[in-house]
Amino acid sequence: MPSIAILHEGSITAVDYRCTATSNDKPYIEVHGDHSVSYVRRGSFGCHAQGKSFDLVPGSILVGHPGDEYWCTHDHHDGGDECLSFHLSPELIAAADLESNAWHTGSLPPLPPLAILGELAQAAADGRSDLGLDEIGLLLAKRFVDLVSGRKTGISRGNARDRRRAVLAADWIESNAVQPIDLASAAEQTGLSPFHFLRLFREALGVTPHQYLLRCRLRHAARLLVDSDAPITDIAADVGFVDLSNFVRTFHRGSGLSPLRFRCAARGNRKILQEAGTALR
């Protein structure tokens, strides 16, 4: 049986699948419960759906459509396989204009535009990117539909009202940065679809909503590190980070310093600040 870990839950649910099945395991029929795109990051396996057979290798995309039956085989590889999967709610499919026959594709071979987004998604899942998992999952799904259906991928500039919505959303994110915020909840504040909101926000402010959220949290953390003697663990929790290691990693990536060394630098250790400036060049 596969090991399944939920990495993000909401209108886009990100799931880490790790399968240990071998060629000796008998395949069984499964049914896709929703629209999904799964990026194969390791291993290989076969998939049989809609009277067709597919072989998936690292970089391939397994495509799911609600109600479609499929079964997987492991005839060629006994080392297990791993996928990062994004499952999209029916409401999001409609709101983001993702209805398409592309969802009946079954699978796609490794394609550069999707493989690059898949690796970016994995970096986000590992905490190595400032992008949110819901943001990159929506981009991956949109790019998949555009590629298969032949849609043009140009970005609309939007009108002044929509751009103002993006700015107001930034105010809302700033005011609620210590709370769990995902793309759907931020988009809901504006009355825009998640994909339209993501596009407009990024265009108006130069960062994605999740990147802006992280910057808000890091600014708040820097202020607390300077103004208080609270433990690093408490500060991480106070500004909205659930995981301490993620906070330390994100803070270091943004400032060139660990939170503890930043506090020392803020209290007069100029040498540390100079070292950080050199490291960030």
Short mmCIF file of C-alpha atoms in Angstrom, two decimals:
data_model
loop_
_atom_site.label_atom_id
_atom_site.label_comp_id
_atom_site.label_asym_id
_atom_site.label_seq_id
_atom_site.Cartn_x
_atom_site.Cartn_y
_atom_site.Cartn_z
CA MET A 1 0.00 0.00 0.00
CA PRO A 2 1.24 3.52 -0.72
CA SER A 3 2.25 5.97 1.97
CA ILE A 4 0.15 9.13 1.67
CA ALA A 5 0.89 12.46 3.34
CA ILE A 6 -1.39 15.49 2.97
CA LEU A 7 0.87 18.53 2.49
CA HIS A 8 -1.85 21.13 1.91
CA GLU A 9 -5.62 20.92 2.11
CA GLY A 10 -8.25 23.19 0.59
CA SER A 11 -9.65 23.86 -2.87
CA ILE A 12 -6.28 22.48 -3.98
CA THR A 13 -5.06 19.52 -1.95
CA ALA A 14 -1.39 18.61 -2.30
CA VAL A 15 -0.52 14.99 -1.56
CA ASP A 16 2.80 13.19 -1.29
CA TYR A 17 2.43 9.61 -2.59
CA ARG A 18 5.15 7.03 -1.96
CA CYS A 19 4.40 3.58 -3.40
CA THR A 20 6.44 0.48 -2.53
CA ALA A 21 4.62 -1.96 -4.84
CA THR A 22 6.73 -4.40 -6.87
CA SER A 23 6.21 -6.58 -9.94
CA ASN A 24 4.93 -9.33 -7.63
CA ASP A 25 2.00 -7.24 -6.42
CA LYS A 26 -1.29 -7.79 -8.20
CA PRO A 27 -2.75 -4.56 -9.65
CA TYR A 28 -6.26 -3.51 -8.67
CA ILE A 29 -8.77 -1.10 -10.16
CA GLU A 30 -8.94 2.39 -8.66
CA VAL A 31 -11.20 5.35 -9.45
CA HIS A 32 -10.14 8.98 -9.64
CA GLY A 33 -12.20 10.96 -7.14
CA ASP A 34 -11.46 14.38 -8.60
CA HIS A 35 -9.46 16.29 -11.17
CA SER A 36 -5.77 15.80 -10.44
CA VAL A 37 -2.29 16.20 -11.85
CA SER A 38 0.48 14.08 -10.35
CA TYR A 39 4.13 14.82 -11.01
CA VAL A 40 6.30 11.68 -11.00
CA ARG A 41 9.49 12.63 -9.19
CA ARG A 42 11.05 9.18 -8.74
CA GLY A 43 10.65 5.64 -10.04
CA SER A 44 8.45 4.37 -12.83
CA PHE A 45 5.16 2.52 -13.22
CA GLY A 46 2.56 1.55 -15.79
CA CYS A 47 -0.96 2.91 -15.91
CA HIS A 48 -3.95 1.44 -17.76
CA ALA A 49 -7.00 3.64 -18.36
CA GLN A 50 -9.67 4.15 -21.02
CA GLY A 51 -8.40 1.18 -23.01
CA LYS A 52 -4.87 2.60 -23.23
CA SER A 53 -1.60 1.77 -21.52
CA PHE A 54 0.95 4.34 -20.41
CA ASP A 55 4.44 4.09 -18.94
CA LEU A 56 5.33 6.87 -16.55
CA VAL A 57 8.89 7.83 -15.65
CA PRO A 58 10.35 10.74 -13.67
CA GLY A 59 8.96 13.96 -15.14
CA SER A 60 5.76 12.34 -16.42
CA ILE A 61 2.31 13.58 -15.39
CA LEU A 62 -0.51 11.26 -14.31
CA VAL A 63 -3.86 12.92 -15.05
CA GLY A 64 -7.03 12.18 -13.13
CA HIS A 65 -10.66 12.85 -14.05
CA PRO A 66 -13.54 12.21 -11.59
CA GLY A 67 -15.05 8.76 -12.11
CA ASP A 68 -12.38 7.44 -14.50
CA GLU A 69 -11.10 3.96 -13.64
CA TYR A 70 -7.42 3.06 -13.82
CA TRP A 71 -4.92 0.56 -12.49
CA CYS A 72 -1.19 0.70 -12.03
CA THR A 73 1.47 -1.93 -12.66
CA HIS A 74 5.12 -2.15 -11.65
CA ASP A 75 6.51 -4.64 -14.15
CA HIS A 76 9.65 -2.69 -15.04
CA HIS A 77 10.75 -1.18 -11.74
CA ASP A 78 10.85 -2.67 -8.27
CA GLY A 79 12.35 0.32 -6.48
CA GLY A 80 9.02 2.01 -5.72
CA ASP A 81 7.81 5.32 -7.06
CA GLU A 82 6.94 8.74 -5.70
CA CYS A 83 4.51 11.39 -6.94
CA LEU A 84 3.56 14.89 -5.86
CA SER A 85 -0.15 15.19 -6.63
CA PHE A 86 -2.52 18.13 -6.77
CA HIS A 87 -6.26 17.47 -6.44
CA LEU A 88 -8.61 20.28 -7.48
CA SER A 89 -12.12 20.82 -6.18
CA PRO A 90 -15.04 21.09 -8.66
CA GLU A 91 -15.55 24.70 -7.56
CA LEU A 92 -11.95 25.58 -8.41
CA ILE A 93 -12.14 23.82 -11.79
CA ALA A 94 -15.13 26.02 -12.67
CA ALA A 95 -13.77 29.25 -11.16
CA ALA A 96 -10.37 28.93 -12.85
CA ASP A 97 -11.88 27.99 -16.23
CA LEU A 98 -10.20 24.59 -16.26
CA GLU A 99 -13.05 22.55 -17.72
CA SER A 100 -11.55 20.67 -20.67
CA ASN A 101 -11.35 17.30 -22.37
CA ALA A 102 -7.66 17.43 -21.47
CA TRP A 103 -8.55 15.77 -18.16
CA HIS A 104 -9.29 12.53 -20.04
CA THR A 105 -5.68 12.37 -21.33
CA GLY A 106 -4.61 9.76 -18.77
CA SER A 107 -0.96 10.77 -18.70
CA LEU A 108 1.65 12.93 -20.37
CA PRO A 109 5.32 12.15 -21.05
CA PRO A 110 7.98 14.43 -19.57
CA LEU A 111 7.48 17.86 -21.16
CA PRO A 112 9.83 20.73 -20.30
CA PRO A 113 7.16 23.30 -19.27
CA LEU A 114 5.45 20.80 -16.95
CA ALA A 115 8.65 19.21 -15.65
CA ILE A 116 10.01 22.61 -14.67
CA LEU A 117 6.78 23.44 -12.81
CA GLY A 118 6.84 19.98 -11.23
CA GLU A 119 10.32 20.58 -9.85
CA LEU A 120 9.25 24.01 -8.62
CA ALA A 121 6.30 22.36 -6.90
CA GLN A 122 8.61 19.86 -5.24
CA ALA A 123 10.84 22.69 -4.05
CA ALA A 124 7.78 24.36 -2.51
CA ALA A 125 6.78 21.08 -0.85
CA ASP A 126 10.29 20.75 0.60
CA GLY A 127 10.34 24.33 1.85
CA ARG A 128 13.01 25.35 -0.67
CA SER A 129 10.83 27.92 -2.46
CA ASP A 130 8.75 30.90 -1.38
CA LEU A 131 5.89 29.80 -3.62
CA GLY A 132 2.80 28.32 -1.98
CA LEU A 133 1.82 24.76 -2.84
CA ASP A 134 -1.68 25.86 -3.83
CA GLU A 135 -0.25 28.55 -6.13
CA ILE A 136 2.14 26.23 -7.94
CA GLY A 137 -0.49 23.46 -8.10
CA LEU A 138 -2.93 25.80 -9.83
CA LEU A 139 -0.23 26.96 -12.25
CA LEU A 140 0.69 23.36 -13.05
CA ALA A 141 -2.95 22.44 -13.72
CA LYS A 142 -3.52 25.54 -15.85
CA ARG A 143 -0.36 24.95 -17.88
CA PHE A 144 -1.34 21.31 -18.41
CA VAL A 145 -4.79 22.26 -19.72
CA ASP A 146 -3.34 24.98 -21.93
CA LEU A 147 -0.77 22.61 -23.46
CA VAL A 148 -3.15 19.74 -24.15
CA SER A 149 -6.08 21.82 -25.38
CA GLY A 150 -3.94 24.24 -27.39
CA ARG A 151 -5.06 27.30 -25.47
CA LYS A 152 -2.94 30.42 -25.63
CA THR A 153 -1.26 31.25 -22.35
CA GLY A 154 -1.09 35.03 -22.60
CA ILE A 155 -1.76 37.04 -19.44
CA SER A 156 -4.54 39.58 -19.33
CA ARG A 157 -3.63 42.90 -17.77
CA GLY A 158 -6.95 43.27 -16.01
CA ASN A 159 -8.73 46.53 -15.29
CA ALA A 160 -8.10 49.18 -12.64
CA ARG A 161 -10.78 47.75 -10.39
CA ASP A 162 -9.14 44.32 -10.36
CA ARG A 163 -5.72 45.81 -9.68
CA ARG A 164 -7.18 47.73 -6.77
CA ARG A 165 -8.59 44.44 -5.49
CA ALA A 166 -5.07 43.00 -5.52
CA VAL A 167 -3.79 45.88 -3.41
CA LEU A 168 -6.68 45.55 -0.95
CA ALA A 169 -5.95 41.83 -0.75
CA ALA A 170 -2.37 42.66 0.22
CA ASP A 171 -3.74 44.79 3.07
CA TRP A 172 -5.88 41.87 4.19
CA ILE A 173 -2.93 39.47 4.06
CA GLU A 174 -0.83 41.91 6.09
CA SER A 175 -3.55 42.17 8.75
CA ASN A 176 -4.05 38.40 8.97
CA ALA A 177 -0.52 37.15 8.32
CA VAL A 178 -0.33 35.19 11.58
CA GLN A 179 -3.34 33.10 10.51
CA PRO A 180 -3.28 30.19 8.03
CA ILE A 181 -3.90 31.78 4.61
CA ASP A 182 -4.11 29.93 1.31
CA LEU A 183 -4.77 31.09 -2.23
CA ALA A 184 -8.50 30.32 -2.09
CA SER A 185 -9.10 32.27 1.13
CA ALA A 186 -7.16 35.29 -0.17
CA ALA A 187 -8.98 35.21 -3.51
CA GLU A 188 -12.31 35.03 -1.70
CA GLN A 189 -11.64 38.47 -0.21
CA THR A 190 -11.55 39.97 -3.70
CA GLY A 191 -14.43 38.20 -5.41
CA LEU A 192 -12.03 36.95 -8.09
CA SER A 193 -11.38 33.38 -9.15
CA PRO A 194 -8.18 31.95 -7.63
CA PHE A 195 -6.30 31.93 -10.94
CA HIS A 196 -7.45 35.43 -11.89
CA PHE A 197 -6.50 36.66 -8.42
CA LEU A 198 -3.06 35.00 -8.58
CA ARG A 199 -2.40 36.60 -11.96
CA LEU A 200 -3.56 40.07 -10.93
CA PHE A 201 -1.77 40.02 -7.58
CA ARG A 202 1.53 38.93 -9.10
CA GLU A 203 1.21 41.52 -11.84
CA ALA A 204 0.27 44.38 -9.53
CA LEU A 205 2.82 43.75 -6.79
CA GLY A 206 5.55 41.68 -8.44
CA VAL A 207 5.18 38.74 -6.04
CA THR A 208 2.65 35.96 -5.57
CA PRO A 209 0.21 36.08 -2.63
CA HIS A 210 2.18 33.40 -0.77
CA GLN A 211 5.48 35.19 -1.31
CA TYR A 212 3.88 38.36 0.04
CA LEU A 213 2.53 36.45 3.04
CA LEU A 214 6.03 35.13 3.83
CA ARG A 215 7.48 38.62 3.57
CA CYS A 216 4.85 39.93 5.99
CA ARG A 217 5.71 37.17 8.45
CA LEU A 218 9.45 37.77 8.10
CA ARG A 219 9.02 41.51 8.71
CA HIS A 220 7.00 40.79 11.84
CA ALA A 221 9.61 38.24 12.97
CA ALA A 222 12.46 40.71 12.44
CA ARG A 223 10.63 43.27 14.56
CA LEU A 224 10.11 40.77 17.39
CA LEU A 225 13.72 39.60 17.22
CA VAL A 226 14.88 43.19 17.68
CA ASP A 227 12.35 44.30 20.27
CA SER A 228 12.05 41.24 22.51
CA ASP A 229 14.02 38.45 24.15
CA ALA A 230 11.38 35.85 23.29
CA PRO A 231 12.72 32.41 22.26
CA ILE A 232 13.05 31.81 18.52
CA THR A 233 10.47 29.02 18.75
CA ASP A 234 7.88 31.39 20.23
CA ILE A 235 8.57 34.07 17.63
CA ALA A 236 8.17 31.56 14.79
CA ALA A 237 4.76 30.55 16.14
CA ASP A 238 3.72 34.13 16.88
CA VAL A 239 4.23 35.24 13.27
CA GLY A 240 2.44 32.25 11.73
CA PHE A 241 5.09 29.56 11.09
CA VAL A 242 3.94 26.11 12.20
CA ASP A 243 7.34 24.50 11.69
CA LEU A 244 10.45 25.96 13.36
CA SER A 245 12.89 24.56 10.79
CA ASN A 246 10.85 26.11 7.98
CA PHE A 247 10.94 29.47 9.75
CA VAL A 248 14.72 29.32 10.24
CA ARG A 249 15.28 28.24 6.63
CA THR A 250 12.97 30.93 5.22
CA PHE A 251 14.45 33.65 7.42
CA HIS A 252 17.99 32.70 6.43
CA ARG A 253 17.07 32.63 2.74
CA GLY A 254 15.59 36.10 3.02
CA SER A 255 18.21 37.80 5.18
CA GLY A 256 21.39 35.77 4.85
CA LEU A 257 21.34 35.23 8.61
CA SER A 258 19.77 32.78 11.01
CA PRO A 259 17.21 34.40 13.35
CA LEU A 260 19.66 34.16 16.27
CA ARG A 261 22.51 35.82 14.35
CA PHE A 262 20.10 38.47 13.08
CA ARG A 263 19.24 39.29 16.69
CA CYS A 264 22.92 39.56 17.56
CA ALA A 265 23.55 41.79 14.54
CA ALA A 266 20.60 44.02 15.48
CA ARG A 267 22.12 44.49 18.91
CA GLY A 268 25.40 45.84 17.66
CA ASN A 269 27.45 43.03 16.14
CA ARG A 270 28.44 44.77 12.90
CA LYS A 271 30.71 41.92 11.82
CA ILE A 272 27.74 39.57 11.47
CA LEU A 273 25.86 42.12 9.40
CA GLN A 274 28.85 42.61 7.11
CA GLU A 275 29.15 38.83 6.62
CA ALA A 276 25.47 38.64 5.68
CA GLY A 277 25.85 41.44 3.15
CA THR A 278 28.74 39.62 1.51
CA ALA A 279 26.83 36.33 1.40
CA LEU A 280 23.83 37.93 -0.31
CA ARG A 281 25.82 39.53 -3.16
#
